[in-house]
Amino acid sequence: MTMFTCGPVEMFKEAAIVRSLGFVHFRTSEYGQMVKDILKEISQLLGNTVENSLIYLASSGTGAMEAVIENCMTVKDKALVINGGGFGKRFCELLEYHNIPFESIDLEWNETLTAKHFEPFENSLRGGVKFTTLFVNIHETTSGQLYDIQLISDFCKRNNLYLVVDAISSFLADDYNMEKYGIDTTIISSQKGLCCSPGMALLSFSRKMINKINSNPLPVSKYFDFKDYLINIPRGQTPYTPPVLVMYEIREMLKLINKSGGKDCWINKVKEKTNYFRLKAPQLGFKIPDYPMSNMLTAVQFDDVSAYEVIQVLKDKYHLYINPCGGKLADKLVRVSHIGNTTVEDIDNLLDKLVLSANEVKERNVYAKL
Ligand SMILES: *Cc1c(COP(=O)(O)O)cnc(C)c1O
C-alpha cells in the first residue's frame, strides 16, 4: 500500500529503520544533549530565536491544542477562532469545554478567508470584553485551505492579540516564520510534515507567551502543565517519559532535510510534487477547488460520483490510499497529500488509478439504475 496521506505518511527509510537500531535511555545526559540539538534545529526551522522556547509532549496534535488552551488562556481571556473546517471547529469545542469565552469566524468549506472577515472584529469590545488571542489552523487540513498568515498577523498586531497557530499540517510544506509574523505559539506534531511516527507534539513560544504561561494563576492539567516542561527543557528533559524513538526518527529527518539543502530546498521538493499533481489532475478531468491551498495537500472535488466510494476502490483494488473527508464533504472531496516518501512517478500511477477507480464507481452506478 502506498499512502498519499496527511499523516502518518509514507515514511522515509532512514527514519523508518531507527526503531531497530537501539537507543540511549532518556534520563542520560547523552539523550538530553541530543534533544537540545534537535530542538534548536526545529526552532530555527520555525523561525524562533528565543532560547529554550520549544517543548515537546507525548501526545497527538489534539492533546497539544487542548494543552495550549489550558496553559495559554484563562477565563479572563477571550479568543477569536478562524473556523473553516474540522480543525477550526476542534479549537471551538476545546475552548467551550474549558469555559474560555470565544467567538469564531465561520467559513464555508470553500470560502476564502479575506480582510472583510476581520472587519467586525477590529478594535472590538464585544459584550464589553476585548479579544486577547487569535487561534488559527494555518492550513485547515479538512479542506486544504492555507490562510493568509500576513493578513492574520497584521490583524493581531493592529489589535494587540496573542497569535496561536496550529501549523501541524503546514510545517515543512509551506513557508513559516514565527518572528516575522509575530506568532506567540506554534503547534506541530511528529506524524505530519516531519514524516515520523505519531506520538509527539511540539510547541514553540514567544518570550511574551512564556511569561503568560508562567504567570497563569489557574490550576492546569497536571500532566500537561507547560511550566514543568519549560523548567526541564534547558537540560533536554521532560517531566515524564517522552516518545524516545520518535525523537530518534526526527533526528534522521533533520539529517535528510539538511542533506537536501535545508528548509527551503525541502519545501521546494514538496512543492514540485504539488505543482505536478495540480498540473496533471485537471488534464485528466479532475476538479480542484479554487481557494488558496497548502503545498501539503490537494483537494479534488467529485460532483458526479461519491468521493468516498472512489477512495475505497483505489484502496482495495490498487493498494493506494488517499484521505477521505468527514461529514458532509465525505462524498464530495478527497485529499491527496504531497508530503512523505512519494515521487512524481508515484503521482502518475496514482492519477491513472484514480481515473480507473472513478470510472468503476460511475459504471457501478449505471448498472445499479438499470
Ligand atoms: C492532524 C492535525 C491535527 C492533530 O490531529 P491528531 O489526530 O490529534 O494528531 C491538528 N490540527 C491540524 C490542522 C491537523 O492537520
Coordinates of C-alpha atoms and ligand atoms in Angstrom, one line a residue:
M1 CA 0.0 0.0 0.0
T2 CA 1.4 3.4 -0.9
M3 CA -0.1 6.2 1.2
F4 CA -0.7 9.7 -0.1
T5 CA -1.9 10.7 3.3
C6 CA -1.7 13.8 5.6
G7 CA -0.2 11.9 8.5
P8 CA 1.1 9.4 9.3
V9 CA 2.7 9.4 5.9
E10 CA 4.8 7.2 3.7
M11 CA 7.9 7.3 5.8
F12 CA 11.5 7.7 4.6
K13 CA 13.6 4.6 5.0
E14 CA 16.2 6.4 7.2
A15 CA 13.6 7.3 9.8
A16 CA 11.6 4.1 9.5
I17 CA 14.6 1.9 10.5
V18 CA 15.7 3.7 13.6
R19 CA 13.5 1.6 15.8
S20 CA 15.6 -1.4 15.1
L21 CA 18.9 0.3 15.9
G22 CA 18.6 0.8 19.6
F23 CA 18.6 3.9 21.7
V24 CA 20.0 5.7 24.7
H25 CA 18.0 5.9 27.9
F26 CA 16.2 9.2 28.2
R27 CA 17.5 10.1 31.6
T28 CA 21.1 10.3 30.5
S29 CA 23.0 13.5 29.6
E30 CA 23.7 12.0 26.1
Y31 CA 20.0 11.9 25.4
G32 CA 19.5 15.3 26.8
Q33 CA 22.2 16.8 24.6
M34 CA 20.7 15.1 21.5
V35 CA 17.3 16.6 22.3
K36 CA 18.8 20.0 22.9
D37 CA 20.5 19.9 19.4
I38 CA 17.3 18.7 17.8
L39 CA 15.0 21.3 19.4
K40 CA 17.5 24.0 18.5
E41 CA 17.2 23.0 14.8
I42 CA 13.5 22.8 14.9
S43 CA 13.3 26.2 16.5
Q44 CA 15.4 27.5 13.6
L45 CA 13.0 25.9 11.1
L46 CA 10.1 27.6 12.9
G47 CA 11.9 31.0 12.9
N48 CA 12.1 31.3 16.6
T49 CA 15.3 32.5 18.2
V50 CA 14.1 32.6 21.8
E51 CA 16.2 30.1 23.8
N52 CA 14.6 27.1 25.5
S53 CA 11.2 28.1 24.0
L54 CA 10.4 24.7 22.4
I55 CA 8.8 21.9 24.5
Y56 CA 7.5 18.5 23.4
L57 CA 4.8 16.3 24.7
A58 CA 3.9 12.6 24.4
S59 CA 0.6 13.4 22.7
S60 CA -1.1 13.6 19.3
G61 CA -1.7 17.1 18.0
T62 CA -5.1 17.5 19.6
G63 CA -3.6 16.9 23.0
A64 CA -1.3 19.9 22.3
M65 CA -4.2 22.0 21.1
E66 CA -6.1 21.3 24.3
A67 CA -3.0 21.9 26.5
V68 CA -2.4 25.3 24.8
I69 CA -5.9 26.3 25.8
E70 CA -5.3 25.3 29.4
N71 CA -1.9 26.8 29.7
C72 CA -2.0 29.9 27.5
M73 CA -5.6 31.0 28.3
T74 CA -7.6 32.0 31.4
V75 CA -11.3 32.7 31.8
K76 CA -10.4 36.4 31.7
D77 CA -9.2 35.9 28.1
K78 CA -11.3 35.9 25.0
A79 CA -10.5 34.0 21.9
L80 CA -11.2 34.6 18.3
V81 CA -11.1 31.4 16.2
I82 CA -10.8 31.0 12.4
N83 CA -13.2 28.2 11.9
G84 CA -13.1 26.9 8.3
G85 CA -13.4 23.2 8.9
G86 CA -12.9 20.3 11.2
F87 CA -9.8 21.6 12.9
G88 CA -11.1 25.1 13.4
K89 CA -14.2 23.5 14.9
R90 CA -12.0 21.5 17.2
F91 CA -10.5 24.7 18.7
C92 CA -14.0 26.0 19.3
E93 CA -15.1 22.8 21.0
L94 CA -12.0 22.8 23.2
L95 CA -12.4 26.4 24.2
E96 CA -16.1 25.7 25.0
Y97 CA -15.1 22.6 27.1
H98 CA -12.7 24.7 29.1
N99 CA -15.1 27.6 29.6
I100 CA -12.9 30.1 27.8
P101 CA -15.0 32.9 26.1
F102 CA -14.7 32.9 22.4
E103 CA -16.2 33.9 19.1
S104 CA -15.5 32.4 15.7
I105 CA -15.2 33.5 12.1
D106 CA -17.1 30.7 10.4
L107 CA -16.3 29.9 6.8
E108 CA -18.0 27.6 4.3
W109 CA -15.6 24.8 3.3
N110 CA -14.8 26.5 0.0
E111 CA -14.9 30.2 1.2
T112 CA -11.5 32.0 1.2
L113 CA -10.6 33.9 4.3
T114 CA -10.2 37.6 3.4
A115 CA -9.8 41.0 5.1
K116 CA -13.6 41.6 5.2
H117 CA -14.0 38.7 7.6
F118 CA -11.9 40.6 10.2
E119 CA -13.7 43.9 9.8
P120 CA -16.4 43.3 12.5
F121 CA -13.6 42.4 15.0
E122 CA -11.4 45.5 14.6
N123 CA -11.0 47.3 17.9
S124 CA -13.8 45.2 19.1
L125 CA -15.1 45.2 22.7
R126 CA -17.9 42.8 22.0
G127 CA -20.0 42.2 25.1
G128 CA -17.7 44.5 26.9
V129 CA -14.8 42.1 26.6
K130 CA -11.8 42.6 24.4
F131 CA -10.4 39.8 22.4
T132 CA -7.0 38.7 23.7
T133 CA -5.9 35.8 21.5
L134 CA -6.5 34.6 17.9
F135 CA -6.5 30.8 17.2
V136 CA -5.9 29.5 13.7
N137 CA -5.0 26.3 12.0
I138 CA -2.9 28.0 9.3
H139 CA -3.6 25.1 7.0
E140 CA -7.2 23.8 7.6
T141 CA -6.4 20.2 6.7
T142 CA -10.0 19.2 6.2
S143 CA -10.3 21.4 3.1
G144 CA -6.7 22.1 2.2
Q145 CA -7.2 25.9 2.5
L146 CA -4.0 27.7 3.5
Y147 CA -4.9 31.0 5.2
D148 CA -3.0 34.2 4.5
I149 CA -0.6 34.5 7.5
Q150 CA 0.3 38.1 6.7
L151 CA -3.4 39.1 6.8
I152 CA -3.9 37.4 10.2
S153 CA -0.6 38.7 11.6
D154 CA -1.4 42.3 10.6
F155 CA -4.8 42.0 12.3
C156 CA -3.3 40.6 15.5
K157 CA -0.6 43.3 15.6
R158 CA -3.1 46.1 15.0
N159 CA -5.4 44.8 17.7
N160 CA -2.7 43.6 20.1
L161 CA -3.8 40.0 20.2
Y162 CA -1.7 37.0 21.0
L163 CA -1.4 34.7 17.9
V164 CA -1.7 31.0 18.4
V165 CA -1.0 28.9 15.2
D166 CA -1.7 25.3 14.7
A167 CA 0.8 24.7 11.9
I168 CA 0.6 20.9 12.2
S169 CA -0.2 20.3 8.6
S170 CA 1.7 23.2 7.1
F171 CA 5.2 22.9 8.8
L172 CA 7.8 21.9 6.2
A173 CA 5.3 22.2 3.4
D174 CA 4.8 26.0 3.4
D175 CA 6.9 29.0 4.3
Y176 CA 6.6 29.8 8.0
N177 CA 8.4 32.1 10.4
M178 CA 7.2 32.9 14.0
E179 CA 9.2 36.1 14.5
K180 CA 8.4 37.5 11.1
Y181 CA 4.7 37.1 11.7
G182 CA 4.7 37.8 15.4
I183 CA 3.4 34.3 16.3
D184 CA 3.2 33.6 20.0
T185 CA 2.6 29.8 20.0
T186 CA 3.1 27.3 17.3
I187 CA 1.8 23.7 17.5
I188 CA 3.4 21.0 15.3
S189 CA 3.4 17.2 15.5
S190 CA 5.6 14.3 14.5
Q191 CA 3.4 12.5 12.0
K192 CA 2.8 15.3 9.5
G193 CA 5.5 17.5 7.9
L194 CA 8.2 15.8 9.9
C195 CA 7.1 12.4 8.3
C196 CA 7.7 10.5 11.5
S197 CA 5.6 8.1 13.6
P198 CA 2.7 9.6 15.5
G199 CA 3.1 10.3 19.3
M200 CA 4.9 13.6 19.7
A201 CA 3.6 17.1 19.6
L202 CA 6.0 20.1 19.8
L203 CA 5.2 23.6 21.0
S204 CA 7.2 26.8 20.3
F205 CA 6.6 30.0 22.2
S206 CA 7.4 33.7 22.0
R207 CA 9.0 35.3 25.1
K208 CA 5.7 37.1 25.7
M209 CA 3.8 33.8 25.7
I210 CA 6.3 32.1 28.0
N211 CA 5.7 34.9 30.5
K212 CA 2.0 34.5 30.2
I213 CA 2.2 30.7 30.8
N214 CA 4.4 31.2 33.8
S215 CA 2.0 33.7 35.3
N216 CA -1.2 31.7 34.6
P217 CA -2.8 31.7 38.1
L218 CA -5.2 28.8 37.2
P219 CA -4.5 25.2 38.0
V220 CA -4.0 23.5 34.7
S221 CA -3.7 19.8 33.7
K222 CA -1.0 18.2 35.9
Y223 CA 0.4 16.1 33.1
F224 CA 0.3 19.0 30.6
D225 CA 1.5 21.8 32.8
F226 CA 3.8 23.7 30.5
K227 CA 5.6 25.3 33.4
D228 CA 7.1 21.9 34.3
Y229 CA 8.1 21.3 30.7
L230 CA 9.8 24.7 30.4
I231 CA 11.8 24.1 33.6
N232 CA 13.1 20.8 32.3
I233 CA 13.9 21.8 28.7
P234 CA 17.2 23.5 29.2
R235 CA 18.6 20.0 30.1
G236 CA 16.7 18.5 27.1
Q237 CA 14.5 16.7 29.6
T238 CA 10.7 16.2 30.1
P239 CA 8.9 15.7 33.4
Y240 CA 7.6 12.3 32.2
T241 CA 8.7 9.6 29.8
P242 CA 8.9 11.0 26.3
P243 CA 8.4 9.2 22.9
V244 CA 12.1 8.5 22.8
L245 CA 12.0 6.6 19.4
V246 CA 10.1 9.4 17.7
M247 CA 12.9 11.7 18.8
Y248 CA 15.4 9.4 17.0
E249 CA 13.2 9.4 13.9
I250 CA 13.1 13.2 13.9
R251 CA 16.9 13.3 14.2
E252 CA 17.1 11.3 11.0
M253 CA 14.6 13.5 9.2
L254 CA 16.6 16.6 10.1
K255 CA 19.6 15.0 8.6
L256 CA 17.7 14.3 5.4
I257 CA 16.4 17.9 5.3
N258 CA 19.9 19.3 5.7
K259 CA 21.2 16.9 3.1
S260 CA 18.6 18.2 0.7
G261 CA 20.0 21.7 1.1
G262 CA 17.9 22.9 4.1
K263 CA 14.4 24.0 4.8
D264 CA 13.7 26.0 1.6
C265 CA 15.0 23.1 -0.6
W266 CA 12.9 20.6 1.3
I267 CA 9.8 22.7 0.9
N268 CA 10.6 23.2 -2.8
K269 CA 10.8 19.4 -3.2
V270 CA 7.3 19.1 -1.7
K271 CA 6.1 21.9 -3.9
E272 CA 7.4 20.2 -7.1
K273 CA 5.2 17.3 -6.3
T274 CA 2.3 19.6 -5.5
N275 CA 2.7 21.5 -8.7
Y276 CA 3.0 18.4 -10.8
F277 CA -0.2 17.0 -9.3
R278 CA -2.1 20.2 -9.8
L279 CA -1.0 20.4 -13.4
K280 CA -1.8 16.8 -14.3
A281 CA -5.0 16.3 -12.4
P282 CA -7.1 18.8 -14.4
Q283 CA -5.8 17.4 -17.7
L284 CA -7.4 14.1 -16.7
G285 CA -10.7 15.9 -15.9
F286 CA -10.3 16.2 -12.1
K287 CA -11.7 19.4 -10.5
I288 CA -9.5 21.2 -7.9
P289 CA -11.3 23.9 -5.8
D290 CA -10.1 27.4 -6.3
Y291 CA -9.3 28.6 -2.7
P292 CA -5.6 29.0 -1.8
M293 CA -4.2 25.6 -0.8
S294 CA -1.2 24.5 1.2
N295 CA 1.5 22.7 -0.6
M296 CA 0.9 19.8 1.8
L297 CA -2.2 18.5 0.0
T298 CA -4.6 19.0 -2.9
A299 CA -8.3 18.6 -2.5
V300 CA -10.1 17.0 -5.5
Q301 CA -13.8 17.6 -5.9
F302 CA -16.1 14.9 -7.3
D303 CA -19.5 16.1 -8.5
D304 CA -21.0 13.0 -10.2
V305 CA -19.7 10.1 -8.1
S306 CA -19.2 9.5 -4.4
A307 CA -15.6 10.6 -3.5
Y308 CA -15.8 8.2 -0.6
E309 CA -16.5 5.2 -2.9
V310 CA -13.7 6.2 -5.2
I311 CA -11.3 6.0 -2.3
Q312 CA -12.5 2.5 -1.3
V313 CA -11.9 1.2 -4.9
L314 CA -8.5 2.9 -5.0
K315 CA -7.5 1.2 -1.7
D316 CA -9.0 -2.2 -2.2
K317 CA -8.2 -2.8 -5.9
Y318 CA -5.0 -0.7 -6.4
H319 CA -3.5 -0.5 -2.9
L320 CA -3.2 3.2 -2.9
Y321 CA -4.5 5.3 -0.1
I322 CA -5.6 8.9 0.0
N323 CA -7.6 10.7 2.7
P324 CA -11.3 11.0 2.7
C325 CA -13.1 13.9 4.2
G326 CA -15.5 13.7 7.1
G327 CA -19.1 14.8 7.5
K328 CA -20.9 16.5 4.7
L329 CA -17.9 16.6 2.4
A330 CA -17.3 12.8 2.5
D331 CA -19.0 12.2 -0.9
K332 CA -17.6 15.4 -2.4
L333 CA -13.9 15.7 -1.7
V334 CA -10.8 13.6 -1.4
R335 CA -7.4 14.9 -0.2
V336 CA -4.2 13.9 -1.8
S337 CA -1.1 14.6 0.3
H338 CA 2.2 15.6 -1.2
I339 CA 4.4 15.1 1.9
G340 CA 6.2 11.8 2.7
N341 CA 8.3 9.5 0.7
T342 CA 6.5 9.6 -2.7
T343 CA 7.7 10.6 -6.1
V344 CA 6.4 12.1 -9.3
E345 CA 6.2 8.6 -10.7
D346 CA 4.0 7.6 -7.8
I347 CA 1.8 10.5 -8.6
D348 CA 1.5 9.4 -12.2
N349 CA 0.5 5.9 -11.0
L350 CA -2.0 7.4 -8.5
L351 CA -3.7 9.6 -11.1
D352 CA -4.0 6.6 -13.5
K353 CA -5.6 4.5 -10.9
L354 CA -7.8 7.4 -9.7
V355 CA -9.3 7.6 -13.2
L356 CA -9.9 3.9 -13.2
S357 CA -11.5 4.0 -9.8
A358 CA -13.8 6.9 -10.6
N359 CA -14.9 5.1 -13.8
E360 CA -15.6 1.9 -11.9
V361 CA -17.8 3.7 -9.4
K362 CA -19.6 5.5 -12.3
E363 CA -20.3 2.2 -14.1
R364 CA -21.5 0.6 -10.9
N365 CA -24.0 3.5 -10.5
V366 CA -25.2 3.0 -14.1
Y367 CA -25.8 -0.7 -13.5
A368 CA -27.5 -0.1 -10.2
K369 CA -30.0 2.1 -12.1
L370 CA -30.8 -0.4 -14.8
Ligands
LIG1 C1 -3.6 16.4 12.1 C2 -3.9 17.7 12.6 C3 -4.1 17.9 14.0 C4 -3.9 16.8 15.0 O1 -4.6 15.7 14.9 P1 -4.2 14.5 15.9 O2 -5.0 13.4 15.3 O3 -4.7 14.8 17.2 O4 -2.7 14.3 15.7 C5 -4.4 19.2 14.4 N1 -4.6 20.2 13.6 C6 -4.4 20.0 12.2 C7 -4.5 21.2 11.3 C8 -4.1 18.8 11.7 O5 -3.9 18.6 10.4

